[in-house]
mmCIF file of C-alpha atoms in Angstrom:
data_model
loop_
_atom_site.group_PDB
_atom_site.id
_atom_site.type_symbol
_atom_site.label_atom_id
_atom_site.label_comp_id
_atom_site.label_asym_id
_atom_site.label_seq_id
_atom_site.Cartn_x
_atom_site.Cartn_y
_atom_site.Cartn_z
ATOM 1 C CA UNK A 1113 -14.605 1.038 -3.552
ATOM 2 C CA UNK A 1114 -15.990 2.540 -7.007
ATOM 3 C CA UNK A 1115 -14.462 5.601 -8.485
ATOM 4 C CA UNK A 1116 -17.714 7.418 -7.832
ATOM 5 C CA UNK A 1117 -17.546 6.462 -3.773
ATOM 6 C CA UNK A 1118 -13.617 8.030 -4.191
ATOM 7 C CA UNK A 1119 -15.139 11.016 -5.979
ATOM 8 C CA UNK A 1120 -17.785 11.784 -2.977
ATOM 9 C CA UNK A 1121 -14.680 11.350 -0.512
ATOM 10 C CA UNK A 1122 -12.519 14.008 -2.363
ATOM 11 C CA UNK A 1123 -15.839 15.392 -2.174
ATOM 12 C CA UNK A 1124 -16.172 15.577 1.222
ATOM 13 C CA UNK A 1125 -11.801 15.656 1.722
ATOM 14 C CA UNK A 1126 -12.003 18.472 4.264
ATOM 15 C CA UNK A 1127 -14.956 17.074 6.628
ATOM 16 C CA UNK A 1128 -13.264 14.015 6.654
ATOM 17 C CA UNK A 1129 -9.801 15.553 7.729
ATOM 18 C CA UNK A 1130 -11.555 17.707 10.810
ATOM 19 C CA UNK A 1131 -13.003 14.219 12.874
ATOM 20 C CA UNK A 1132 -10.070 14.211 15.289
ATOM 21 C CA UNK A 1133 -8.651 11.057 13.210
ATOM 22 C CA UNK A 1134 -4.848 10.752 14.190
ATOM 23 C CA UNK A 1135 -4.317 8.980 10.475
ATOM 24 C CA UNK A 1136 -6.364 6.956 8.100
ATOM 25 C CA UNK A 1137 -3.186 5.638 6.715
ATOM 26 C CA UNK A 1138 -2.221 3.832 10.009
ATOM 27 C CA UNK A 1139 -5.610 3.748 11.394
ATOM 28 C CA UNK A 1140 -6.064 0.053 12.080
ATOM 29 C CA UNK A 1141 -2.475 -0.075 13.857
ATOM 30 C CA UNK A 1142 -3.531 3.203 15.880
ATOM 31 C CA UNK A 1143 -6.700 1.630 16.495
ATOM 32 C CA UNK A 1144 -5.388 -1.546 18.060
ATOM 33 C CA UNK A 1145 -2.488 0.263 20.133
ATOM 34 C CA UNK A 1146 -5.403 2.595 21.623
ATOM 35 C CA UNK A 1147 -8.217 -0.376 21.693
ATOM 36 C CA UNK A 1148 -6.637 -3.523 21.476
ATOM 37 C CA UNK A 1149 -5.867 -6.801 24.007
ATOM 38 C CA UNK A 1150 -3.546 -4.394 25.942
ATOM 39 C CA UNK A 1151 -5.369 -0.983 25.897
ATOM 40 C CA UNK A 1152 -8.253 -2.443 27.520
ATOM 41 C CA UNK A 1153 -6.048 -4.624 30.243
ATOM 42 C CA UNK A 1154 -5.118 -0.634 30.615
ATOM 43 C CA UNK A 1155 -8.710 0.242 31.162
ATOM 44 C CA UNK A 1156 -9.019 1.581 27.545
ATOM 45 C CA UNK A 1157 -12.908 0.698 25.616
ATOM 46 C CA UNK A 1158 -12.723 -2.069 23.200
ATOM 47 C CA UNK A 1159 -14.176 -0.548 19.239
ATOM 48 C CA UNK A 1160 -17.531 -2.630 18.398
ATOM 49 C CA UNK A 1161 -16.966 -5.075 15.532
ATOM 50 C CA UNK A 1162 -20.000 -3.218 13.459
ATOM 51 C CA UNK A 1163 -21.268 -0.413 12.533
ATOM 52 C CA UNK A 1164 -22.020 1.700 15.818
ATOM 53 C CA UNK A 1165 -21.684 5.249 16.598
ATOM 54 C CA UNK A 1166 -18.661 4.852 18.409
ATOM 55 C CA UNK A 1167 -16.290 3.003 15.338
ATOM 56 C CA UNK A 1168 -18.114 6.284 13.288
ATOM 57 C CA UNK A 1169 -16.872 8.727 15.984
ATOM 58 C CA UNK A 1170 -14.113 7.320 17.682
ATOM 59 C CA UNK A 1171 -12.413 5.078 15.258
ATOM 60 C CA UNK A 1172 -9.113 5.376 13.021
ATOM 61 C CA UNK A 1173 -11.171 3.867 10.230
ATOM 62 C CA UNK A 1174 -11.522 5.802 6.905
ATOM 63 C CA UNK A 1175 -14.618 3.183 6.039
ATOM 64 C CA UNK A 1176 -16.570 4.149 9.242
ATOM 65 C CA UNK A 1177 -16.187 8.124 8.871
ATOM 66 C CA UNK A 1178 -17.147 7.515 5.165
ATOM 67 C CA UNK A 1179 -19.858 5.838 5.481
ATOM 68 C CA UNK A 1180 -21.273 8.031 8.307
ATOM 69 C CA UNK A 1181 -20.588 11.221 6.158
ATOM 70 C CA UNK A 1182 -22.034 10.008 2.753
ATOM 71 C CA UNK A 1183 -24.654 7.552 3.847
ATOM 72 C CA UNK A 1184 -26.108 9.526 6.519
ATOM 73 C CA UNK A 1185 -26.658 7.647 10.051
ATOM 74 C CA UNK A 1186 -29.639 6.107 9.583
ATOM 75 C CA UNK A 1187 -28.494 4.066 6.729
ATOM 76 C CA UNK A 1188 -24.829 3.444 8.350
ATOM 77 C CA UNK A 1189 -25.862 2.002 11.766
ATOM 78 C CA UNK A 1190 -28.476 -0.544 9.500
ATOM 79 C CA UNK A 1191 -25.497 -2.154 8.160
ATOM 80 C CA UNK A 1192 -24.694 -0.254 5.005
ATOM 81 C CA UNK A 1193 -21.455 1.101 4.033
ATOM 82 C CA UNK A 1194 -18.752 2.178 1.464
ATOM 83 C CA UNK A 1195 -15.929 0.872 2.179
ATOM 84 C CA UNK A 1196 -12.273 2.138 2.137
ATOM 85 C CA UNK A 1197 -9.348 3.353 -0.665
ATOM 86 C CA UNK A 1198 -5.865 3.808 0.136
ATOM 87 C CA UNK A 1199 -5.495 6.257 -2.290
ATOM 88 C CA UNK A 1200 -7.927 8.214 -0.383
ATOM 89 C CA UNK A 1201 -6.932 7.903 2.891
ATOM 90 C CA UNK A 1202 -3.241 8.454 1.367
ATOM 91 C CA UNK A 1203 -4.241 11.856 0.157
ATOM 92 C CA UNK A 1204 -6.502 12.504 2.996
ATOM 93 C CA UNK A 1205 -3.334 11.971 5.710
ATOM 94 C CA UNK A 1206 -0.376 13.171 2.530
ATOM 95 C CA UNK A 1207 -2.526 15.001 0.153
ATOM 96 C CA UNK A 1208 -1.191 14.297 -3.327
ATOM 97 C CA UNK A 1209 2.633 13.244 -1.796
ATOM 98 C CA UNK A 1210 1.576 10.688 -0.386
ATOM 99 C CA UNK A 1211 -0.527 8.819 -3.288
ATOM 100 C CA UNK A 1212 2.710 10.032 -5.485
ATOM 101 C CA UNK A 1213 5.330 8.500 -3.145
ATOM 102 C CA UNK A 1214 3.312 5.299 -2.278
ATOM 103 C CA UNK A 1215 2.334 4.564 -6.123
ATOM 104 C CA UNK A 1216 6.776 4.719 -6.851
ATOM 105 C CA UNK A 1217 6.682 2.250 -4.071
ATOM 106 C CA UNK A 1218 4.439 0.007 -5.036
ATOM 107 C CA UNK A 1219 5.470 0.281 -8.570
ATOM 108 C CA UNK A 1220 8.717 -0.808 -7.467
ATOM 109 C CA UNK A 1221 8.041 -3.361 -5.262
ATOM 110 C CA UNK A 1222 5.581 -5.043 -8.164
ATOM 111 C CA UNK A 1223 8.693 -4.468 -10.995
ATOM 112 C CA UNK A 1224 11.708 -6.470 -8.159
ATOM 113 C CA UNK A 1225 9.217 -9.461 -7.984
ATOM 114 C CA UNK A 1226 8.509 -9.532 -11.115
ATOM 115 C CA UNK A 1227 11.619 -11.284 -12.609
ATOM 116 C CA UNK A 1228 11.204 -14.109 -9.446
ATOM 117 C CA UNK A 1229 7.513 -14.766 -10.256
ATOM 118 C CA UNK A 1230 6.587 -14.324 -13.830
ATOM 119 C CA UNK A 1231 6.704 -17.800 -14.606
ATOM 120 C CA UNK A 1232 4.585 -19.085 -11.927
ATOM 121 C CA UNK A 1233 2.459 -16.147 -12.623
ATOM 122 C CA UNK A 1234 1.610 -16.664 -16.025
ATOM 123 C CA UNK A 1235 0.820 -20.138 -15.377
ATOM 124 C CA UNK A 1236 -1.402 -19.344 -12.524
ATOM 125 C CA UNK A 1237 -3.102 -16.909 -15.395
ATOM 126 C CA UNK A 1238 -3.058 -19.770 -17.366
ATOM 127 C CA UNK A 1239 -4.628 -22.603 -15.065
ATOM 128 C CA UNK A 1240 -7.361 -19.757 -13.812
ATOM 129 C CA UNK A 1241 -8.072 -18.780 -17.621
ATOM 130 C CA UNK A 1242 -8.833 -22.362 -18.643
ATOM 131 C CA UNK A 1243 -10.433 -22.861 -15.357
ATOM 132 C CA UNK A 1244 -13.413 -20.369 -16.071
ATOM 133 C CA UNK A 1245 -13.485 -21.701 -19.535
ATOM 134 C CA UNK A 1246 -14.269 -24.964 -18.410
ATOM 135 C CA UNK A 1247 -16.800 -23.773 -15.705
ATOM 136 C CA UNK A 1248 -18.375 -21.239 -18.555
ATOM 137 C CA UNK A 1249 -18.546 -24.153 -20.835
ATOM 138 C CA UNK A 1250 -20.083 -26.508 -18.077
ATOM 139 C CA UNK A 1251 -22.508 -24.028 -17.471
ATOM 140 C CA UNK A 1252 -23.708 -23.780 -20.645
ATOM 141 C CA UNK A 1253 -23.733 -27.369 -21.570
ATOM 142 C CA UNK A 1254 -26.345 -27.670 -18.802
ATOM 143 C CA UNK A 1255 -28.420 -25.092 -19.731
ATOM 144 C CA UNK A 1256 -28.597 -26.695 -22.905
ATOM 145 C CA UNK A 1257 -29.616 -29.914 -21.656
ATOM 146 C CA UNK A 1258 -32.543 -28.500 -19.932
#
Protein backbone atom coordinates (compact mmCIF):
# COMPACT_ATOMS: atom_id res chain seq x y z
CA UNK A 1 0.00 0.00 0.00
CA UNK A 2 1.37 3.60 -1.12
CA UNK A 3 1.26 6.48 1.24
CA UNK A 4 -1.27 8.12 -1.04
CA UNK A 5 -3.79 4.81 -0.78
CA UNK A 6 -3.13 5.39 3.38
CA UNK A 7 -3.91 9.07 2.86
CA UNK A 8 -7.47 8.31 1.02
CA UNK A 9 -8.14 5.76 4.01
CA UNK A 10 -7.54 8.44 6.77
CA UNK A 11 -9.50 10.07 4.22
CA UNK A 12 -12.31 8.13 4.36
CA UNK A 13 -11.37 6.93 8.49
CA UNK A 14 -14.97 7.46 9.60
CA UNK A 15 -16.91 5.56 6.63
CA UNK A 16 -14.69 2.90 7.08
CA UNK A 17 -15.29 2.62 10.97
CA UNK A 18 -19.41 2.65 10.47
CA UNK A 19 -19.49 -0.94 8.09
CA UNK A 20 -20.42 -3.10 11.07
CA UNK A 21 -16.61 -4.44 11.01
CA UNK A 22 -16.00 -6.11 14.53
CA UNK A 23 -11.99 -5.19 13.96
CA UNK A 24 -9.68 -4.75 11.07
CA UNK A 25 -6.88 -5.54 13.38
CA UNK A 26 -8.09 -9.17 13.98
CA UNK A 27 -10.16 -9.38 10.97
CA UNK A 28 -8.76 -12.47 9.29
CA UNK A 29 -8.93 -14.46 12.76
CA UNK A 30 -12.65 -13.07 13.19
CA UNK A 31 -13.22 -13.95 9.76
CA UNK A 32 -12.23 -17.58 10.00
CA UNK A 33 -13.93 -18.18 13.57
CA UNK A 34 -17.29 -16.76 11.88
CA UNK A 35 -16.55 -18.40 8.21
CA UNK A 36 -14.13 -20.95 8.50
CA UNK A 37 -13.99 -25.15 8.31
CA UNK A 38 -16.09 -25.09 11.54
CA UNK A 39 -18.54 -22.13 11.09
CA UNK A 40 -19.87 -23.62 8.07
CA UNK A 41 -20.04 -27.44 9.63
CA UNK A 42 -22.28 -24.91 11.97
CA UNK A 43 -24.31 -23.83 9.03
CA UNK A 44 -22.39 -20.48 8.83
CA UNK A 45 -21.63 -19.08 4.69
CA UNK A 46 -18.17 -19.65 3.59
CA UNK A 47 -16.44 -15.70 2.36
CA UNK A 48 -15.67 -15.99 -1.59
CA UNK A 49 -11.93 -16.12 -2.28
CA UNK A 50 -12.33 -12.77 -4.64
CA UNK A 51 -13.59 -9.82 -4.90
CA UNK A 52 -17.53 -10.17 -4.46
CA UNK A 53 -20.01 -8.10 -2.78
CA UNK A 54 -20.24 -10.19 0.08
CA UNK A 55 -16.10 -10.13 1.26
CA UNK A 56 -16.94 -6.00 0.53
CA UNK A 57 -19.99 -6.16 2.87
CA UNK A 58 -19.64 -8.87 5.10
CA UNK A 59 -16.00 -9.37 5.59
CA UNK A 60 -13.42 -8.45 8.50
CA UNK A 61 -11.08 -7.36 5.74
CA UNK A 62 -9.72 -3.74 5.74
CA UNK A 63 -8.56 -4.47 1.83
CA UNK A 64 -12.16 -5.36 0.74
CA UNK A 65 -13.99 -2.25 2.49
CA UNK A 66 -11.11 -0.15 0.97
CA UNK A 67 -11.26 -1.02 -2.11
CA UNK A 68 -15.10 -0.87 -2.31
CA UNK A 69 -15.03 2.72 -0.76
CA UNK A 70 -12.19 4.28 -2.92
CA UNK A 71 -12.47 2.33 -6.11
CA UNK A 72 -16.08 2.42 -6.44
CA UNK A 73 -17.90 -1.10 -7.24
CA UNK A 74 -17.61 -1.30 -10.61
CA UNK A 75 -13.92 -1.26 -10.61
CA UNK A 76 -13.66 -3.54 -7.26
CA UNK A 77 -15.79 -6.55 -8.36
CA UNK A 78 -13.44 -6.45 -11.95
CA UNK A 79 -10.58 -7.44 -9.93
CA UNK A 80 -8.98 -4.20 -8.85
CA UNK A 81 -7.99 -3.28 -5.47
CA UNK A 82 -5.78 -1.43 -2.86
CA UNK A 83 -4.71 -3.47 -0.65
CA UNK A 84 -4.25 -3.28 3.19
CA UNK A 85 -1.87 -1.24 6.03
CA UNK A 86 -1.65 -2.16 9.50
CA UNK A 87 -1.05 1.12 10.46
CA UNK A 88 -4.37 1.89 9.13
CA UNK A 89 -6.40 -0.63 10.31
CA UNK A 90 -4.38 -0.05 13.75
CA UNK A 91 -5.68 3.47 13.93
CA UNK A 92 -8.92 2.64 12.39
CA UNK A 93 -9.72 -0.16 15.43
CA UNK A 94 -7.03 2.11 18.24
CA UNK A 95 -6.91 5.44 16.65
CA UNK A 96 -3.43 6.83 17.25
CA UNK A 97 -2.81 4.25 20.57
CA UNK A 98 -2.79 1.69 18.82
CA UNK A 99 -0.17 2.59 15.88
CA UNK A 100 1.84 4.18 19.07
CA UNK A 101 1.72 1.00 21.20
CA UNK A 102 2.23 -1.50 18.27
CA UNK A 103 5.28 0.60 16.67
CA UNK A 104 7.14 0.22 20.75
CA UNK A 105 6.37 -3.36 20.08
CA UNK A 106 7.66 -3.93 17.08
CA UNK A 107 10.54 -1.71 17.74
CA UNK A 108 11.32 -3.92 20.47
CA UNK A 109 10.85 -7.07 19.17
CA UNK A 110 13.25 -5.95 15.96
CA UNK A 111 16.07 -4.40 18.73
CA UNK A 112 15.97 -8.34 21.11
CA UNK A 113 16.73 -10.14 17.74
CA UNK A 114 18.95 -8.05 16.71
CA UNK A 115 22.05 -9.08 18.78
CA UNK A 116 21.08 -13.10 17.73
CA UNK A 117 20.92 -12.28 13.99
CA UNK A 118 23.12 -9.49 12.89
CA UNK A 119 25.70 -11.61 11.65
CA UNK A 120 23.71 -13.80 9.52
CA UNK A 121 21.93 -10.72 8.54
CA UNK A 122 24.56 -8.77 7.19
CA UNK A 123 25.77 -11.59 5.27
CA UNK A 124 22.44 -12.33 3.82
CA UNK A 125 22.75 -8.33 2.81
CA UNK A 126 25.88 -9.22 1.60
CA UNK A 127 25.21 -12.45 -0.63
CA UNK A 128 21.80 -10.53 -1.98
CA UNK A 129 23.95 -7.24 -2.71
CA UNK A 130 26.51 -9.10 -4.83
CA UNK A 131 23.77 -11.20 -6.12
CA UNK A 132 21.99 -8.25 -8.06
CA UNK A 133 25.37 -7.04 -8.99
CA UNK A 134 26.09 -10.01 -10.78
CA UNK A 135 22.56 -10.29 -12.38
CA UNK A 136 22.83 -6.26 -13.24
CA UNK A 137 26.16 -6.95 -14.71
CA UNK A 138 24.89 -10.11 -16.68
CA UNK A 139 22.27 -8.13 -17.95
CA UNK A 140 24.19 -5.68 -19.33
CA UNK A 141 26.91 -7.76 -20.76
CA UNK A 142 24.14 -9.17 -22.97
CA UNK A 143 22.75 -6.22 -24.06
CA UNK A 144 26.03 -5.36 -25.16
CA UNK A 145 26.56 -8.33 -27.13
CA UNK A 146 23.54 -7.74 -29.13
Amino acid sequence: MTFSWLCAGLAKAEQLRNRGVVSYTFGPLIDWLRHGTIARLLGADALTESNSIQNATESNILAHHLSWILLGKKKYLQGHGTGSCYILELFLDFRFWGVFLVGILLGMCLFAFFPFGWEKCRDLFISVYDDQWLFIHAQGVCVESN
